[in-house]
Amino acid sequence: MAANMRGLTQFIADIRGARVRELEEKRINKEMANIRKKFKDGNLDGYQKKKYVAKIIFTYILGYKVDVGHMEAVNLISSSKYSEKQIGYLAVTLLMHENSDFLRLVVNSIRKDLDENNEVSNCLALHAIANVGSSEMAEALSEDVHRLLISPTSQTFVKKKAALTLLRLYRKHPTVIPAAEWAMRLVSIMDDQDLGVVICVTSLIMALAQDHLDAYAVCYTKAVDRLHRLVIEGEYSATYAYYKVPSPWLQVKLLRLLQYYPPSEDATLRSVLHEVLQTIMNNSAEPSRNVQHNNAQHAVLFEAISLAIHLDTSSPLVGTSAVLLARFISSKETNVRYLGLDTMAHLAARADSLEPLKKHQGTIILSLRDKDISVRRRALDLLYSMCDTDNSELIVGELLRYLKVADYALREEMVLKIAILTEKYANSYKWYVDTILQLISAAGDHVGDEVWYRVVQIVTNTEDLQEYAAKVVFEHLKSPSTHESLVKVGGYILGEYGHLIANDTGYSPLEQFQVLHSKSQFCIASTRSLLLSTYIKWVNVFPEIKPQLINIFERYRHVLDAELQQRACEFYSLASRPDDDEVLQNVCEEMPPFPPRVSALIGRLNRKLGDTEDKRTWIHGGKEMNLERHVNSRKATLGPGSSATGTATLTDTADAQDVMSSLAGLNLSSSGDQSDLSHVDGSVIGPRVAVGPNVEKWFNKLTYSAEGLLYEDVQIQIGIKSRYQGHLGQLAIYWGNKISVPLTSFTSTIHVNDSEALSATFAKIPPNTLVPRTQSQQLLHVECKKAFSSFPILTVSFLAGAHQSISIRLPISVTKFIEGVKLGQADFFERWKVIGGPPREAQAVFPIPLDGTGQLDLVRYRQVVSGNHLEILEDVDPNPSNLVAAGVLHTSVDGKVGCLLRLEPNREAKLCRLTVRSTSEDVATEVLRLIEKLLRLDTS
């Protein structure tokens, strides 16, 4: 750059040639004066503006204040020449802060560069947005950045920069980005051919998915598919192989992304993930001599182990992981030891049994004395997570011994963790008191008020502990140097329970007073105030030392501290009252037990640790704490403000929550037949299904047919062929691409409202591309666990120029799992009477259409009834127009459910009476609803 501008080259040479700072400042001041004059005179061409702005930038980089050149930089951005535009953008990003008024002048210029079909201009504009990132700029330009990212004509490096720019804007101004609205379109880019684009988009989706889990749920399948293609199929270019490890950065991101979601119920996804994780662990079983190869493999391996722990702590993969981790925590490499301890802490936080970890307890304790402080911190976290009632005394004892020599950066966290473990796993209250007082004595200034507050609560609420606590705290106070926190504990406990030990040798009232008062001169005013409260309690129970106590109150009446003076005056007045006065006794009554409350120590520890941009999916502290955290986080994410698309929207005020809860019973979906078609009650919300006359006709036909067309438009055709046996079913879904270009980023997902009643899973992950003018097949396995009333919804999304998404109901109803039964006339009517009337009978009278000749369409009636898998029984009903049918519903949970049907059409009245009796009232109601709906339809 400088080579093309002689003036800039000379200016830099002069600055470098200056021997002292005064000469440098003199040269810069002279140049700045010249630049001001040139800018004031005007009539500068683009080259001159570029040269002078470049000198200003260099001056700014040297650390000098710059107050000129801002408007010229703005003007340079509008230039058509790359060199001038580049200097303009560089000046804007360096000289202007995010709240600068000049930024409003450049927004339109940046938008123009984003709209240009010139990747260089696009990239310069994206750099400026990401570097400045003001709120105003984010609001004005986020849509344009998003458009660049999703545009099929954008170059790969422009897409990468656009994804990272959106990530920057979201981290800085999360409310500006409509994350839920863009979800499907952004997730589709995870199927891009270029792995660089996939890495950048995955980074963006990781940030967005943490706050919008449900909206980005489809990324789970995409991540599993991409991992399978990378690890198992080896589908990557040599450019993205780092020391023979396929794109380790992408693998790590995908493995971490999967940990944000609960383990999938889909057996196919679980199987593919298991294969991927097993392959990763097998590849890392033996270390290589190449350090870079080892680093890449270990990065992927540790994330894979974390995912295996997240999925199922009882799986064989986790057993293999425990063996690998035991090897890693003894490694000579610091990074490997660090990651091994951290991942082992994850295992301890999730595992049902800690026995595999306890085998390596000695190695972990030795890590507390590692030369690297980060390793020592991870060892502390692991010991905290793996502590239980069996090893608590050993671990707490080791931590107390290490506390005396631990780094100051670790001590406050160690104190909190020791206090939590001591309270949580104490085998006896005496051990608890001994340990906490040792902790307070050893840790000194690192003990927060929460620690001694908690000791006081527990001692006050445990009557058997009070005498022992008074003796132990008295012995601690006798040591020459005592920390102030211990004085506070001693003041409270001896004031309340000192009388319990006053008759024992060595614990007389006078000795208690002398020991405690000798510490007061080294304490701050708040601690002395507490000691004055102790003394007034003693006035009531130890009359033999009353003169000494009154003397202290007398002296403190004249101190400068207002709190101390007020207490001393009030206590002096109380102590001076006659001995038979009941006021003193009433005021100094023993403290009642505290109400039960959760320890504040855990909250303090969690606040201290905090969260990073990439939120942890677990916390240190054992399985119970992680389960509780998971429940609380889901409550927060899926609160009363869940939106209709399934994305979580947190309401900020109680009023908003009240409004939503009052509307909870209403169906807020669009008008028409949609609520009836998908048969969702107000509390169950699914994707918005496609509607239309043809869609409805195709669907209705498939509810009583085994195969046929489900959906068709100008781009795609979807057909179905199904078969059912018992409580199991299999659907072959045919995708047909009708256009001359491939449908890319093809995704299909199933939404089931009641997963406890019906399960539906694909046999394998679908291909992500549909070849032009061809058809592909995908198998769907379904299982009926118990009676259900809503149809599963199939959502298909793909890229065909723009992003398309279609949601359609699958014709899977409870009647598909019915098997027809042949019965004679006597058997049918006997069972009919045994089942009886309501509630196990469902009946409806409804109008029916006649055929073209004005007759009952008996053939169609028989098709509908037999198509719902009920066996039509001949010669059972004396009226030939009536239909009688029987069947048995097969379910895997509720077993077999009998079902009988009687259809009585009346040609003259154009009405039909349909009666269904079943051993389950839910089944009777659902069969009636399904068949009645089909019989009502006019097919003429």
CSV table of N, CA and C in Angstrom, one decimal, residues 455-514:
chain,number,residue,atom,x,y,z
A,455,VAL,N,-23.2,-22.1,59.2
A,455,VAL,CA,-22.8,-22.8,60.4
A,455,VAL,C,-23.8,-22.5,61.5
A,456,VAL,N,-24.1,-21.2,61.6
A,456,VAL,CA,-25.0,-20.7,62.7
A,456,VAL,C,-26.4,-21.3,62.5
A,457,GLN,N,-26.9,-21.4,61.2
A,457,GLN,CA,-28.2,-22.0,61.0
A,457,GLN,C,-28.2,-23.4,61.4
A,458,ILE,N,-27.2,-24.2,61.1
A,458,ILE,CA,-27.3,-25.6,61.4
A,458,ILE,C,-27.1,-25.9,62.9
A,459,VAL,N,-26.2,-25.1,63.5
A,459,VAL,CA,-26.1,-25.3,65.0
A,459,VAL,C,-27.4,-24.9,65.7
A,460,THR,N,-28.0,-23.8,65.3
A,460,THR,CA,-29.2,-23.4,65.9
A,460,THR,C,-30.4,-24.4,65.8
A,461,ASN,N,-30.4,-25.0,64.6
A,461,ASN,CA,-31.5,-25.9,64.3
A,461,ASN,C,-31.3,-27.4,64.8
A,462,THR,N,-30.0,-27.6,65.4
A,462,THR,CA,-29.7,-29.0,65.8
A,462,THR,C,-29.4,-29.0,67.3
A,463,GLU,N,-30.3,-29.3,68.1
A,463,GLU,CA,-30.2,-29.2,69.6
A,463,GLU,C,-29.1,-30.0,70.1
A,464,ASP,N,-28.9,-31.2,69.6
A,464,ASP,CA,-27.8,-32.1,70.1
A,464,ASP,C,-26.4,-31.6,69.8
A,465,LEU,N,-26.3,-30.7,68.9
A,465,LEU,CA,-25.0,-30.2,68.4
A,465,LEU,C,-24.6,-29.0,69.2
A,466,GLN,N,-25.5,-28.3,69.9
A,466,GLN,CA,-25.2,-27.0,70.5
A,466,GLN,C,-24.1,-27.0,71.5
A,467,GLU,N,-24.1,-27.9,72.5
A,467,GLU,CA,-23.1,-28.0,73.5
A,467,GLU,C,-21.8,-28.3,72.9
A,468,TYR,N,-21.7,-29.3,72.0
A,468,TYR,CA,-20.4,-29.6,71.4
A,468,TYR,C,-19.9,-28.4,70.6
A,469,ALA,N,-20.7,-27.8,69.8
A,469,ALA,CA,-20.3,-26.6,69.0
A,469,ALA,C,-19.7,-25.5,69.9
A,470,ALA,N,-20.3,-25.3,71.1
A,470,ALA,CA,-19.8,-24.3,72.0
A,470,ALA,C,-18.4,-24.6,72.5
A,471,LYS,N,-18.2,-25.9,72.8
A,471,LYS,CA,-16.9,-26.3,73.4
A,471,LYS,C,-15.8,-26.2,72.3
A,472,VAL,N,-16.2,-26.6,71.1
A,472,VAL,CA,-15.2,-26.6,70.0
A,472,VAL,C,-14.8,-25.2,69.6
A,473,VAL,N,-15.8,-24.3,69.5
A,473,VAL,CA,-15.5,-23.0,69.1
A,473,VAL,C,-14.7,-22.2,70.2
A,474,PHE,N,-15.0,-22.6,71.4
A,474,PHE,CA,-14.2,-22.0,72.5
A,474,PHE,C,-12.7,-22.4,72.4
A,475,GLU,N,-12.5,-23.7,72.1
A,475,GLU,CA,-11.1,-24.1,72.0
A,475,GLU,C,-10.4,-23.4,70.9
A,476,HIS,N,-11.1,-23.2,69.7
A,476,HIS,CA,-10.5,-22.5,68.6
A,476,HIS,C,-10.2,-21.0,68.9
A,477,LEU,N,-11.0,-20.4,69.7
A,477,LEU,CA,-10.8,-19.0,70.1
A,477,LEU,C,-9.6,-18.9,71.0
A,478,LYS,N,-9.2,-19.9,71.7
A,478,LYS,CA,-8.0,-19.8,72.6
A,478,LYS,C,-6.7,-19.7,71.9
A,479,SER,N,-6.7,-20.0,70.6
A,479,SER,CA,-5.4,-20.0,69.8
A,479,SER,C,-5.0,-18.5,69.7
A,480,PRO,N,-3.7,-18.2,69.6
A,480,PRO,CA,-3.2,-16.9,69.6
A,480,PRO,C,-3.8,-16.0,68.5
A,481,SER,N,-3.8,-16.5,67.3
A,481,SER,CA,-4.3,-15.7,66.2
A,481,SER,C,-5.6,-16.4,65.7
A,482,THR,N,-6.7,-15.6,65.7
A,482,THR,CA,-8.0,-16.1,65.3
A,482,THR,C,-8.6,-15.2,64.2
A,483,HIS,N,-9.1,-15.7,63.1
A,483,HIS,CA,-9.7,-14.9,62.1
A,483,HIS,C,-11.0,-14.3,62.5
A,484,GLU,N,-11.4,-13.2,62.0
A,484,GLU,CA,-12.6,-12.5,62.4
A,484,GLU,C,-13.8,-13.3,62.2
A,485,SER,N,-13.9,-14.1,61.1
A,485,SER,CA,-15.1,-14.9,60.8
A,485,SER,C,-15.3,-15.9,62.0
A,486,LEU,N,-14.1,-16.4,62.5
A,486,LEU,CA,-14.3,-17.3,63.6
A,486,LEU,C,-14.7,-16.6,64.9
A,487,VAL,N,-14.3,-15.4,65.1
A,487,VAL,CA,-14.8,-14.6,66.2
A,487,VAL,C,-16.3,-14.4,66.1
A,488,LYS,N,-16.8,-14.1,64.9
A,488,LYS,CA,-18.3,-14.0,64.7
A,488,LYS,C,-19.0,-15.2,65.1
A,489,VAL,N,-18.5,-16.4,64.6
A,489,VAL,CA,-19.1,-17.7,64.9
A,489,VAL,C,-19.1,-17.9,66.4
A,490,GLY,N,-17.9,-17.6,67.0
A,490,GLY,CA,-17.8,-17.8,68.5
A,490,GLY,C,-18.7,-16.9,69.2
A,491,GLY,N,-18.8,-15.6,68.8
A,491,GLY,CA,-19.7,-14.7,69.5
A,491,GLY,C,-21.1,-15.1,69.5
A,492,TYR,N,-21.6,-15.6,68.3
A,492,TYR,CA,-23.0,-16.0,68.2
A,492,TYR,C,-23.2,-17.3,69.0
A,493,ILE,N,-22.4,-18.3,68.9
A,493,ILE,CA,-22.6,-19.6,69.5
A,493,ILE,C,-22.5,-19.5,71.0
A,494,LEU,N,-21.4,-18.9,71.5
A,494,LEU,CA,-21.2,-18.7,72.9
A,494,LEU,C,-22.3,-17.9,73.6
A,495,GLY,N,-22.8,-16.9,72.8
A,495,GLY,CA,-23.8,-16.0,73.4
A,495,GLY,C,-25.1,-16.8,73.5
A,496,GLU,N,-25.4,-17.7,72.6
A,496,GLU,CA,-26.7,-18.5,72.6
A,496,GLU,C,-26.5,-19.7,73.5
A,497,TYR,N,-25.4,-20.4,73.4
A,497,TYR,CA,-25.3,-21.7,74.1
A,497,TYR,C,-24.1,-21.8,75.1
A,498,GLY,N,-23.4,-20.7,75.4
A,498,GLY,CA,-22.3,-20.7,76.3
A,498,GLY,C,-22.8,-21.3,77.7
A,499,HIS,N,-24.0,-21.0,78.1
A,499,HIS,CA,-24.5,-21.5,79.4
A,499,HIS,C,-24.6,-23.0,79.5
A,500,LEU,N,-24.6,-23.7,78.3
A,500,LEU,CA,-24.6,-25.2,78.4
A,500,LEU,C,-23.3,-25.8,78.8
A,501,ILE,N,-22.2,-25.0,78.7
A,501,ILE,CA,-20.9,-25.6,79.1
A,501,ILE,C,-20.3,-24.8,80.3
A,502,ALA,N,-21.0,-23.8,80.8
A,502,ALA,CA,-20.5,-22.9,81.9
A,502,ALA,C,-20.1,-23.7,83.1
A,503,ASN,N,-20.7,-24.9,83.4
A,503,ASN,CA,-20.4,-25.6,84.6
A,503,ASN,C,-19.2,-26.6,84.5
A,504,ASP,N,-18.7,-26.7,83.2
A,504,ASP,CA,-17.6,-27.6,83.0
A,504,ASP,C,-16.3,-26.9,83.3
A,505,THR,N,-15.3,-27.7,83.7
A,505,THR,CA,-14.0,-27.1,84.1
A,505,THR,C,-13.3,-26.5,82.8
A,506,GLY,N,-12.9,-25.3,83.0
A,506,GLY,CA,-12.2,-24.6,81.9
A,506,GLY,C,-13.1,-23.8,81.0
A,507,TYR,N,-14.4,-23.9,81.2
A,507,TYR,CA,-15.4,-23.2,80.4
A,507,TYR,C,-16.3,-22.2,81.2
A,508,SER,N,-15.7,-21.7,82.3
A,508,SER,CA,-16.5,-20.9,83.2
A,508,SER,C,-16.9,-19.6,82.5
A,509,PRO,N,-18.0,-18.9,82.9
A,509,PRO,CA,-18.4,-17.6,82.3
A,509,PRO,C,-17.3,-16.6,82.2
A,510,LEU,N,-16.5,-16.5,83.2
A,510,LEU,CA,-15.4,-15.5,83.2
A,510,LEU,C,-14.3,-15.9,82.1
A,511,GLU,N,-14.0,-17.2,82.0
A,511,GLU,CA,-13.1,-17.6,81.0
A,511,GLU,C,-13.6,-17.4,79.6
A,512,GLN,N,-14.9,-17.7,79.4
A,512,GLN,CA,-15.5,-17.4,78.1
A,512,GLN,C,-15.4,-15.9,77.7
A,513,PHE,N,-15.7,-15.1,78.7
A,513,PHE,CA,-15.7,-13.6,78.5
A,513,PHE,C,-14.3,-13.2,78.2
A,514,GLN,N,-13.3,-13.7,78.9
A,514,GLN,CA,-11.9,-13.2,78.7
A,514,GLN,C,-11.4,-13.6,77.3
